Short mmCIF file of C-alpha atoms and ligand atoms in Angstrom, two decimals:
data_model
loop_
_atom_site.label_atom_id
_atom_site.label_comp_id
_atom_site.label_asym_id
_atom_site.label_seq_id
_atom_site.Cartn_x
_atom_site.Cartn_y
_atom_site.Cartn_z
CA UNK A 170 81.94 -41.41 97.37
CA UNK A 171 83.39 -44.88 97.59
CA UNK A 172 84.22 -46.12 94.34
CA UNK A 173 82.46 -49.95 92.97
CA UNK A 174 86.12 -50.90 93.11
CA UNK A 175 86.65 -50.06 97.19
CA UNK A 176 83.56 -51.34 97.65
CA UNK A 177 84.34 -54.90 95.76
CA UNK A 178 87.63 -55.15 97.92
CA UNK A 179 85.83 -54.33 100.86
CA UNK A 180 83.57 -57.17 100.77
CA UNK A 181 86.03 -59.47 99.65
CA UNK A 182 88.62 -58.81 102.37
CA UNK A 183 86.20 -59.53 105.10
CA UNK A 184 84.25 -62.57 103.47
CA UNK A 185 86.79 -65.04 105.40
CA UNK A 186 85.20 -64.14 108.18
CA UNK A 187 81.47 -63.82 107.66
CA UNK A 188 79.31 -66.90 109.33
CA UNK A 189 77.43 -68.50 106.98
CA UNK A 190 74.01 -67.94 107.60
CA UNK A 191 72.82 -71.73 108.31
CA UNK A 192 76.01 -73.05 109.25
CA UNK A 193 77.52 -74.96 111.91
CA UNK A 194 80.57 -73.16 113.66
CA UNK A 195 83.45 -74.97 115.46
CA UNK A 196 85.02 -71.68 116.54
CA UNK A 197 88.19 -74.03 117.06
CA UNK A 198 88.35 -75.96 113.69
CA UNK A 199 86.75 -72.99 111.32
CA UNK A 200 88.40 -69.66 112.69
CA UNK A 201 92.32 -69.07 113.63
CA UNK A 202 92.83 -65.88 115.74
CA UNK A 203 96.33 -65.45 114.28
CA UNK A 204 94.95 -65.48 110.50
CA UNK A 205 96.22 -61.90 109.20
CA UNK A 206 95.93 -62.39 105.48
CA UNK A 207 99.32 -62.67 104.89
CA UNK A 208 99.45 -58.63 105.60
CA UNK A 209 102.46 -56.90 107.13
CA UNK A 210 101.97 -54.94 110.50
CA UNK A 211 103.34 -52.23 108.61
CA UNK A 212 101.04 -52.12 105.46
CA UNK A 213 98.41 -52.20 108.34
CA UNK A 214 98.84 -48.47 109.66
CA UNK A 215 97.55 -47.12 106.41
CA UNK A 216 95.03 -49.53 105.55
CA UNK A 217 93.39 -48.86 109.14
CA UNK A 218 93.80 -44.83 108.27
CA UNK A 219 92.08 -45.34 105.01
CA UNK A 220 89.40 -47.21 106.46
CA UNK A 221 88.90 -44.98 109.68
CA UNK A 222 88.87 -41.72 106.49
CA UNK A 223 86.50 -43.58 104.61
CA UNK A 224 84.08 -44.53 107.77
CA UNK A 225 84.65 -40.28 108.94
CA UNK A 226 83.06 -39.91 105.87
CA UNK A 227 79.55 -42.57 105.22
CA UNK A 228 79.33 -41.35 109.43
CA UNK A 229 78.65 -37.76 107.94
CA UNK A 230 76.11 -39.26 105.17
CA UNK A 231 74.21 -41.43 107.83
CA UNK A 232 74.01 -39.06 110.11
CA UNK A 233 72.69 -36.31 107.47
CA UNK A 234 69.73 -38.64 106.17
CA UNK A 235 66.71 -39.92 108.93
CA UNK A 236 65.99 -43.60 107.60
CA UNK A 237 68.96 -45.29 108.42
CA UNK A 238 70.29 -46.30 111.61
CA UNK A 239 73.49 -48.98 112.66
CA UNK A 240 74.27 -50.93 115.79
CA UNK A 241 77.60 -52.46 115.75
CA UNK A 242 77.58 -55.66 118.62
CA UNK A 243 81.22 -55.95 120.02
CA UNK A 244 81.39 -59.91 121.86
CA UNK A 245 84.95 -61.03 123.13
CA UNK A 246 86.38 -62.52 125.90
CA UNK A 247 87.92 -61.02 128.89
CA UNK A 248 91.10 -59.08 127.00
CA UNK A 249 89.81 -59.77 123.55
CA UNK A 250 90.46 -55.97 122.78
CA UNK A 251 87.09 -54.45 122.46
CA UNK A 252 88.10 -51.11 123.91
CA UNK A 253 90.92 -50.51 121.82
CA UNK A 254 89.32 -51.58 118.89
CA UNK A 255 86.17 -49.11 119.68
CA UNK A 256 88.78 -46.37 120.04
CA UNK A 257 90.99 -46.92 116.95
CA UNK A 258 88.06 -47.56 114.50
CA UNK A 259 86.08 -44.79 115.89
CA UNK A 260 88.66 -42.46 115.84
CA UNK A 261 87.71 -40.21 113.11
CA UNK A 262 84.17 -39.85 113.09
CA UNK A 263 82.32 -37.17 114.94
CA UNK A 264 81.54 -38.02 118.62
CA UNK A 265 77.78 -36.60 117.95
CA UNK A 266 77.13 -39.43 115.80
CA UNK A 267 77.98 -42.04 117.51
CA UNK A 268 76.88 -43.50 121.05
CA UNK A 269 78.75 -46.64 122.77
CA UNK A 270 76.81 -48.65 125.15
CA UNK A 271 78.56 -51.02 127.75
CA UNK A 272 76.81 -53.71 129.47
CA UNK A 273 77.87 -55.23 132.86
CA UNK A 274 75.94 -57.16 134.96
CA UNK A 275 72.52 -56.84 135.28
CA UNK A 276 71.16 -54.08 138.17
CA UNK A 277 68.38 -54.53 140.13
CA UNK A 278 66.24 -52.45 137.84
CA UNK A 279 67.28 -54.38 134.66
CA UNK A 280 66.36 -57.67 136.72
CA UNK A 281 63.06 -56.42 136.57
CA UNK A 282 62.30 -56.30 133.13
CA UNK A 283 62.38 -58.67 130.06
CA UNK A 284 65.86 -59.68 129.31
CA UNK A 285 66.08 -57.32 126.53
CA UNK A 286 64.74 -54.28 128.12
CA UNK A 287 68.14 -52.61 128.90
CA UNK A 288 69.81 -53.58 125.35
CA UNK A 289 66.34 -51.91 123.49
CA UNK A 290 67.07 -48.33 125.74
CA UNK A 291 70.23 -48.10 124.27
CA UNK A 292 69.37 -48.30 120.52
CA UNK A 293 70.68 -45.31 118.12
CA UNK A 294 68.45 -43.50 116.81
CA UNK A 295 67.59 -42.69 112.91
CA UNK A 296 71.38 -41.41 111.71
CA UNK A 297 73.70 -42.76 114.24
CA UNK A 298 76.01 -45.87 114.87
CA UNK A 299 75.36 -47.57 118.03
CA UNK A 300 78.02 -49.71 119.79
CA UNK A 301 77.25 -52.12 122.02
CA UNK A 302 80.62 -53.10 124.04
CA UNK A 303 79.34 -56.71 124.98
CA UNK A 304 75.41 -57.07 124.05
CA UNK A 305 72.25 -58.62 124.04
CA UNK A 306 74.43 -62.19 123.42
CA UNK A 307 75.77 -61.75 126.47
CA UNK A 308 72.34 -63.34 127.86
CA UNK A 309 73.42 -66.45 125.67
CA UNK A 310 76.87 -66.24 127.15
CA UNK A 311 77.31 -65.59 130.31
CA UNK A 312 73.79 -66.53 131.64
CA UNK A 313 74.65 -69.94 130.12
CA UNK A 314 78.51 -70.66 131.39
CA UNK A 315 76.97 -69.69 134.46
CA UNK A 316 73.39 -70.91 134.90
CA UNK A 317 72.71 -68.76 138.64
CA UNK A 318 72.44 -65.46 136.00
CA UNK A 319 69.77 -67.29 134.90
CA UNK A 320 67.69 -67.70 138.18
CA UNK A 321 68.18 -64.13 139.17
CA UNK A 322 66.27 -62.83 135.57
CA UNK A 323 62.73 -63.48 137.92
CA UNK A 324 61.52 -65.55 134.96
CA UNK A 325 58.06 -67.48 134.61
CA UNK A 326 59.54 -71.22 135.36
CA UNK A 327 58.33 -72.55 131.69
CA UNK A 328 61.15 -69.34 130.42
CA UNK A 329 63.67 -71.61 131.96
CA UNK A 330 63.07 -75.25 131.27
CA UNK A 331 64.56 -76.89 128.41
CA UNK A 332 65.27 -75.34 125.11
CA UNK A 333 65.70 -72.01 126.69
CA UNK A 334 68.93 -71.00 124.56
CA UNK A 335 66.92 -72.30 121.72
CA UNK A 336 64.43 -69.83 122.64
CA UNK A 337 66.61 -67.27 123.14
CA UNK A 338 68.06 -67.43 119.50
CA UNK A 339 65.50 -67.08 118.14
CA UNK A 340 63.69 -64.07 119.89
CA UNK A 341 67.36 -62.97 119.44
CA UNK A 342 67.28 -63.21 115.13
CA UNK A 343 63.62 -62.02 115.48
CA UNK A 344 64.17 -58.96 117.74
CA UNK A 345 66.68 -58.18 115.07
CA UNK A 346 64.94 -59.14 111.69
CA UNK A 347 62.66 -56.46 113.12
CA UNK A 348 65.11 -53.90 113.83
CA UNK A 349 66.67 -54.52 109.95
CA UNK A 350 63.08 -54.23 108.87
CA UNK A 351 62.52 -51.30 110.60
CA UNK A 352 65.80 -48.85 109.38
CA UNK A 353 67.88 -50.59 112.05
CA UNK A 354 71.02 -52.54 110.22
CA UNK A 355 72.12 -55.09 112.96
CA UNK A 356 75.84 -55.91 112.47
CA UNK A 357 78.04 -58.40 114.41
CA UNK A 358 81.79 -58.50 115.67
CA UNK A 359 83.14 -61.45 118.16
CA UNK A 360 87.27 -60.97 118.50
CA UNK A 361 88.31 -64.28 118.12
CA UNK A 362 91.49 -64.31 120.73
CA UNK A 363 93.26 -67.62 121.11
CA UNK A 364 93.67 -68.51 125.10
CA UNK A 365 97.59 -68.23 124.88
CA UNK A 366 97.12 -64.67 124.02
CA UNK A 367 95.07 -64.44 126.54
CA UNK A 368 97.27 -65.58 128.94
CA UNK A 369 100.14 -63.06 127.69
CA UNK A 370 97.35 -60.03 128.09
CA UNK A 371 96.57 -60.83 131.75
CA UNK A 372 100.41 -61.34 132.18
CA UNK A 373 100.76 -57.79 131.20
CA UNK A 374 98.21 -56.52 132.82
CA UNK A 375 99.33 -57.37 135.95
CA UNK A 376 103.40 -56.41 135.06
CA UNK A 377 102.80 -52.99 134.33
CA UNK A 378 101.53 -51.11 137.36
CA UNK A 379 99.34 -48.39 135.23
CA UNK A 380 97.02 -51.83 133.85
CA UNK A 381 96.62 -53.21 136.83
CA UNK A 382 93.51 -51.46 137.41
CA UNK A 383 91.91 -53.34 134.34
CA UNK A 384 92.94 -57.31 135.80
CA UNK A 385 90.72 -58.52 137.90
CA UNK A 386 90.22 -61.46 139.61
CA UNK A 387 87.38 -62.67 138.04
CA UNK A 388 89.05 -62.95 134.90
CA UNK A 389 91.11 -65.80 136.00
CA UNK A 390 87.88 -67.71 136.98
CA UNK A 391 86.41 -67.50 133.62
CA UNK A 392 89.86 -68.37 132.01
CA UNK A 393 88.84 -71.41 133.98
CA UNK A 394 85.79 -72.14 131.92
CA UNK A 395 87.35 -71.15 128.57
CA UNK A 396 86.28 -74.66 126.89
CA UNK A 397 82.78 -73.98 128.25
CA UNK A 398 82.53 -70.57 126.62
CA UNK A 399 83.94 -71.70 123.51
CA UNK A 400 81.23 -74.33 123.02
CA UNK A 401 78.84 -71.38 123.58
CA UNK A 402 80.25 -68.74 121.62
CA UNK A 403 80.06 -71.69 118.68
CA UNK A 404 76.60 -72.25 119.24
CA UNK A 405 75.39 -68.93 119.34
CA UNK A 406 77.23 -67.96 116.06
CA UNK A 407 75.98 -71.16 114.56
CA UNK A 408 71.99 -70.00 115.81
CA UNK A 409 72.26 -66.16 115.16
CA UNK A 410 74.23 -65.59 112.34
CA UNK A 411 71.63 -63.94 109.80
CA UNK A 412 70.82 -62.10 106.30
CA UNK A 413 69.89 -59.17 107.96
CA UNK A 414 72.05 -59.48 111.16
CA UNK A 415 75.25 -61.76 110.24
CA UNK A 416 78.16 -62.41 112.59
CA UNK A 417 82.24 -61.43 111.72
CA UNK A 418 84.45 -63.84 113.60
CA UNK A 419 87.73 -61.51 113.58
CA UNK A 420 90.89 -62.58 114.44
CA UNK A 421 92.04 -61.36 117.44
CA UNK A 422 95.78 -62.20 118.70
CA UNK A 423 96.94 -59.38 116.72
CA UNK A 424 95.66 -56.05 117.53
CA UNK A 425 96.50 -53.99 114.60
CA UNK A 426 94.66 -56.63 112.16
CA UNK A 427 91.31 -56.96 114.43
CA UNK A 428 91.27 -53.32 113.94
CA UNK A 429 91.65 -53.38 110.40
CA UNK A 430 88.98 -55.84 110.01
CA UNK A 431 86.21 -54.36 112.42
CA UNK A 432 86.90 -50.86 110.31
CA UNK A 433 86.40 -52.91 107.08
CA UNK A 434 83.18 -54.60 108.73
CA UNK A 435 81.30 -51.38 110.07
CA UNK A 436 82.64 -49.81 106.35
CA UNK A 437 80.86 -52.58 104.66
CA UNK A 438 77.64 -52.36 106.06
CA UNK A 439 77.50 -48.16 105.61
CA UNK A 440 78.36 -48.79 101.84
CA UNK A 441 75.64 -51.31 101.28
CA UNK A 442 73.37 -48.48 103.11
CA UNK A 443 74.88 -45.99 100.92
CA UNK A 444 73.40 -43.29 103.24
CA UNK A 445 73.08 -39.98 100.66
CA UNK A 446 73.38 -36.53 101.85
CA UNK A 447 69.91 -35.69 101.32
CA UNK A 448 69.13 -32.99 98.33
CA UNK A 449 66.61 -30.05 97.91
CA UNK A 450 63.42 -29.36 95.91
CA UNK A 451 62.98 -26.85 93.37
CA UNK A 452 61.27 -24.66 95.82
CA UNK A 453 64.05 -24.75 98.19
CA UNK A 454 66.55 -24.02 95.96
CA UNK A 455 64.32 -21.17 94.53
CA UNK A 456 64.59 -20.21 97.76
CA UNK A 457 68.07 -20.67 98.59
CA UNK A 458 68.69 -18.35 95.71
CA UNK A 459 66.61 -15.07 96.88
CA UNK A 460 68.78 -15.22 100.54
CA UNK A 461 72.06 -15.97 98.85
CA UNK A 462 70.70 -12.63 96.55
CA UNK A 463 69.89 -10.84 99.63
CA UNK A 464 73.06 -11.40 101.26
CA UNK A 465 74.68 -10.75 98.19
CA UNK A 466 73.21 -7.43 98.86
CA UNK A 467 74.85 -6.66 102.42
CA UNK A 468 78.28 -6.64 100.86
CA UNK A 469 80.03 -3.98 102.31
CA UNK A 470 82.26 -1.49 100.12
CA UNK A 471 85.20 -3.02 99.15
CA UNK A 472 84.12 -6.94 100.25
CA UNK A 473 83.06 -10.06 97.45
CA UNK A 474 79.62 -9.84 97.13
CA UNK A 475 80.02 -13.60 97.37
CA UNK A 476 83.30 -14.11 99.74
CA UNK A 477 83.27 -17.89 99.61
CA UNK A 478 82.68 -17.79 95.85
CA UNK A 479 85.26 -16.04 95.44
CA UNK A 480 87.66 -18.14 97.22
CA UNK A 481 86.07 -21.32 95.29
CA UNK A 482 85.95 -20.31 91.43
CA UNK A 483 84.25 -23.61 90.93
CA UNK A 484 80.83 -21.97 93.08
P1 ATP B 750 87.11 -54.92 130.45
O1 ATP B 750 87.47 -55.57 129.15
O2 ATP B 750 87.68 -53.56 130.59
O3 ATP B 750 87.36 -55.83 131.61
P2 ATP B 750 84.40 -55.69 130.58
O4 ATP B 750 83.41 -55.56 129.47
O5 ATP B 750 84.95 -57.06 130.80
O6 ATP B 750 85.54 -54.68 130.34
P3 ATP B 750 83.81 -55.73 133.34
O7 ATP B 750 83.22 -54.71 134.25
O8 ATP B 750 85.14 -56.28 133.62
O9 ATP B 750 83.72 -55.13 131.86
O10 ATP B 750 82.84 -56.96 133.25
C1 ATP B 750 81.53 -56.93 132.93
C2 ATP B 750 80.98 -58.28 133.35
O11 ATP B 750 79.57 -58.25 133.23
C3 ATP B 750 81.47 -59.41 132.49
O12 ATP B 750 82.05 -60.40 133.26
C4 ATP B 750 80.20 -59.91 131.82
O13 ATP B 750 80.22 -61.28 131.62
C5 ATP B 750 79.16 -59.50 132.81
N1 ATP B 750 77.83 -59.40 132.21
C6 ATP B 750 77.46 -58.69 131.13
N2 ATP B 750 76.18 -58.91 130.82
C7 ATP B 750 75.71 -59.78 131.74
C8 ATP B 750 74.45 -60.40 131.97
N3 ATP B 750 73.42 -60.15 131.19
N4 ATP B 750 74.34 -61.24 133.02
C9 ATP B 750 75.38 -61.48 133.82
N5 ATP B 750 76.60 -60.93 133.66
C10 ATP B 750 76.76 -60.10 132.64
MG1 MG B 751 86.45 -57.54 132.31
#
């Protein structure tokens, strides 16, 4: 159980980078992807193992109770760091809890439903953490820098005249309002990486022969349209940062603290669920006391009646 204190310093450490509900983001002006909060890299290691313990451990309670479920949306640009940051923060909870979703582009059969279709297939379930490793936004990201996404969704031609981010916003927040009302907390990550970082990652992806496989071409051609993204990764945090579903803009040119900070996120949001392991009635435990009797019972000569008892005086 996380003490109030944890929980207070949780909240506060990742307030910085909340979006305001209601407010208008200039990802440029308002959030610096080298902002580390004047931590060291090396006080870092066991913050992020105390946060990765402490997320092992509300996993275990979520997954135990059948109200609650959690999808975590990972947004970044190309070398942002979302697979890294999936495996560090993820790295101590049990795989059967957990189910990560990536989305590419669109097939043939996802063309042929609502734009939403594929993202509402992969929701968790009742008990689990979902990841989504790019999302749902991605159809106010992409589709937008590059309008032809647009024309091959099949849409009625009203669904793309004007307004149709505007739109898409806001069956966004609603799709989601209804998910939070529903047992389904909605929570937020875009890695904030600044483009000279960038640059450095792609340099080193194509340096060292055993990355090369993760550079590709295309990357450089939406380096090319950086400022165009940037104006709609502000606008879509500005439109879909919520009460129920807000956005985390974490900074991303260092690794080790965008780590730290999507642990402290997806920590955040289990503590205010404060999932509880879920107790038994009277008549269970009446229960549970004539088999732990009869088993009592098959002690062999010689063996604790009650070997784990024994072991634990406290029991
Ligand atoms: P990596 O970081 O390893 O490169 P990735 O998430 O970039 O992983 P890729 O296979 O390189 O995976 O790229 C997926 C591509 O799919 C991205 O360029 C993304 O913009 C695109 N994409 C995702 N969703 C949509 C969509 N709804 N419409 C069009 N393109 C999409
Ligand atoms: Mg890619």
């Amino acid at each position: 159980m996380t003490d109030r204190r944890t929980a207070e310093r949780i909240a506060e450490f990742i307030e910085p980078l909340r979006v305001e509900p209601g407010s208008r983001v200039d990802l440029a002006e308002d959030f610096d992807p080298r902002y580390k909060a004047g931590m060291k890299k090396r006080d870092g290691v066991e913050l992020l193992r105390t946060g990765v313990e402490l997320l092992a451990d509300y996993q275990a309670r979520l997954a135990a109770q059948d109200t609650w479920g959690v999808l975590l949306c990972l947004q970044a640009l190309d070398a942002g760091g979302k697979d890294g940051t999936i495996r560090h923060v993820m790295s101590g909870v049990n795989p059967q809890g957990v189910q990560v979703s990536s989305f590419k582009v669109p097939s043939a059969e996802e063309l042929d439903h609502d734009y939403l279709w594929r993202y509402a297939r992969r929701l968790p379930e009742r008990g689990g953490i979902g990841i989504f490793n790019r999302s749902h936004y991605e159809e106010v990201l992409v589709v937008r820098v590059h309008p032809e996404n647009l024309d091959r969704q099949k849409l009625p031609a009203e669904a793309k005249g004007p307004g149709v981010w505007e739109r898409r916003y806001r069956e966004i927040n609603d799709w989601e309002r209804y998910l939070a009302d529903n047992g389904f907390k909605v929570v937020k990550i875009f890695l904030n990486l600044s483009k000279e970082a960038q640059r450095t990652r792609f340099l080193k992806r194509i340096d060292l022969p055993e990355k090369n496989w993760k550079f590709s071409a295309a990357d450089i051609r939406e380096r090319e349209r950086w400022d165009d993204y940037q104006e709609a990764f502000s606008d879509m945090l500005s439109a879909t940062s919520t009460p129920w579903a807000p956005w985390y803009v974490v900074p991303a040119d260092r690794k080790w603290f965008a780590r730290i900070c999507a642990a402290a996120v997806l920590a955040h949001t289990l503590v205010e669920l404060d999932p509880r392991y879920p107790t038994v009635g009277a008549e269970a435990r009446r229960a549970l006391k004539d088999a732990k009797r009869r088993l009592e019972r098959e002690a062999p000569g010689g063996a604790p009646r009650d070997p784990y008892a024994a072991k634990h005086h406290d029991r």
